[in-house]
Coordinates of C-alpha atoms in Angstrom, one line a residue:
M1 CA 12.5 -5.1 4.9
T2 CA 14.4 -7.0 7.5
V3 CA 17.9 -8.3 6.7
Q4 CA 19.1 -11.2 8.7
I5 CA 22.9 -11.8 8.7
F6 CA 24.1 -14.8 10.4
G7 CA 27.7 -15.9 11.4
K8 CA 30.8 -14.7 13.2
G9 CA 33.9 -12.7 12.3
K10 CA 34.8 -9.2 11.4
K11 CA 33.1 -9.2 7.9
V12 CA 29.8 -10.4 9.4
A13 CA 30.0 -7.7 12.0
L14 CA 30.6 -5.1 9.5
Q15 CA 27.6 -6.2 7.4
R16 CA 25.4 -6.4 10.5
R17 CA 26.4 -2.9 11.5
H18 CA 25.8 -1.5 7.9
A19 CA 22.4 -3.1 7.8
R20 CA 21.5 -1.6 11.1
L21 CA 22.7 1.9 10.0
R22 CA 20.9 1.7 6.7
K23 CA 17.5 1.4 8.3
K24 CA 17.8 4.8 9.7
I25 CA 19.9 6.7 7.1
V26 CA 18.4 7.8 3.8
G27 CA 19.7 10.3 1.3
T28 CA 17.3 12.9 -0.2
P29 CA 17.7 15.4 -3.0
E30 CA 18.1 18.2 -0.4
R31 CA 20.5 16.2 1.8
P32 CA 22.1 13.3 0.0
R33 CA 24.0 10.5 1.7
L34 CA 27.8 10.5 1.9
V35 CA 28.9 6.8 1.6
V36 CA 32.4 5.8 2.8
T37 CA 33.9 2.5 1.6
R38 CA 37.2 1.5 3.2
S39 CA 39.6 -1.3 2.2
N40 CA 43.0 -2.0 3.6
R41 CA 44.6 0.2 1.0
H42 CA 42.1 2.6 -0.4
M43 CA 39.2 4.9 0.5
V44 CA 36.2 5.6 -1.7
A45 CA 33.6 8.3 -0.8
Q46 CA 30.4 8.9 -2.9
I47 CA 27.6 11.2 -2.5
V48 CA 24.3 9.4 -3.4
D49 CA 20.6 10.5 -3.9
D50 CA 18.7 7.3 -2.6
T51 CA 15.4 8.6 -4.2
K52 CA 16.8 8.3 -7.7
G53 CA 19.5 5.6 -6.8
V54 CA 22.2 7.9 -8.5
T55 CA 25.7 8.8 -7.5
L56 CA 26.0 12.5 -7.7
V57 CA 29.8 12.9 -6.8
S58 CA 32.5 10.4 -6.0
E59 CA 36.2 10.6 -5.0
S60 CA 38.7 7.9 -4.3
T61 CA 42.3 7.3 -3.7
L62 CA 42.3 5.4 -6.9
H63 CA 41.5 8.5 -9.0
N64 CA 44.3 10.2 -11.0
D65 CA 44.3 13.1 -8.4
F66 CA 46.3 10.9 -6.2
Q67 CA 49.1 9.9 -8.5
G68 CA 52.2 10.8 -6.6
F69 CA 50.5 11.5 -3.3
E70 CA 52.9 11.3 -0.4
G71 CA 51.6 10.7 3.1
T72 CA 49.9 8.1 5.3
K73 CA 46.7 6.4 4.6
T74 CA 44.9 8.7 7.1
E75 CA 46.2 11.8 5.3
A76 CA 45.0 10.4 2.0
A77 CA 41.6 9.7 3.5
K78 CA 41.3 13.4 4.8
H79 CA 42.5 14.5 1.3
V80 CA 39.7 12.4 -0.2
G81 CA 37.1 14.1 2.0
E82 CA 38.5 17.7 1.0
L83 CA 38.4 16.9 -2.7
L84 CA 34.9 15.4 -2.4
A85 CA 33.7 18.5 -0.6
K86 CA 35.1 20.6 -3.4
K87 CA 33.3 18.5 -6.1
A88 CA 30.1 18.6 -4.1
Q89 CA 30.0 22.4 -3.8
E90 CA 30.6 22.7 -7.5
A91 CA 27.5 20.4 -8.0
G92 CA 25.6 22.6 -5.6
I93 CA 25.5 20.2 -2.6
T94 CA 26.1 21.9 0.7
A95 CA 24.8 19.4 3.3
V96 CA 24.9 15.6 3.4
V97 CA 24.0 12.7 5.8
F98 CA 27.1 10.7 6.8
D99 CA 27.0 6.9 6.2
R100 CA 30.0 5.2 7.6
G101 CA 29.3 1.9 5.8
G102 CA 29.3 -0.2 8.9
N103 CA 32.9 0.9 9.7
K104 CA 33.7 2.3 13.2
Y105 CA 34.0 6.1 13.3
T106 CA 37.7 6.2 14.0
G107 CA 40.9 6.7 12.0
R108 CA 40.4 6.9 8.3
V109 CA 36.6 7.0 8.3
A110 CA 36.7 9.9 10.6
A111 CA 39.4 11.5 8.6
V112 CA 37.1 11.5 5.4
A113 CA 34.3 13.2 7.5
E114 CA 36.8 15.7 8.9
G115 CA 38.2 16.6 5.5
A116 CA 34.6 17.0 4.1
R117 CA 33.7 19.3 7.0
E118 CA 36.9 21.4 6.4
G119 CA 36.0 21.5 2.7
G120 CA 32.7 23.1 3.4
L121 CA 30.2 20.3 3.6
A122 CA 27.7 20.2 6.5
L123 CA 27.5 16.7 8.0

């Protein structure tokens, strides 16, 4: 399946990068996909089994765990990765494939990956 995305701008470039990545990255039951979604204010990370199309574990800055969290957005993103890794290990997941969602691997996206690694997930 070929996805054609036309136009200019940051959003179109993001969609184009994400489509290019998703051709190669697939989550399996043994090694599910860690998807990172980034907005201006929040970070969302999910672990997805693509064979069933099911989200196994998710964590976000929107969850109640972050009520009263003090720190920068990058520190919050790293904390999301750590909490996600903790939940994943409780669910029996030790290794994942990292899907940056078309975002560049810098800043908050990289912080989620670092937090997940420090939490014990193999990326």
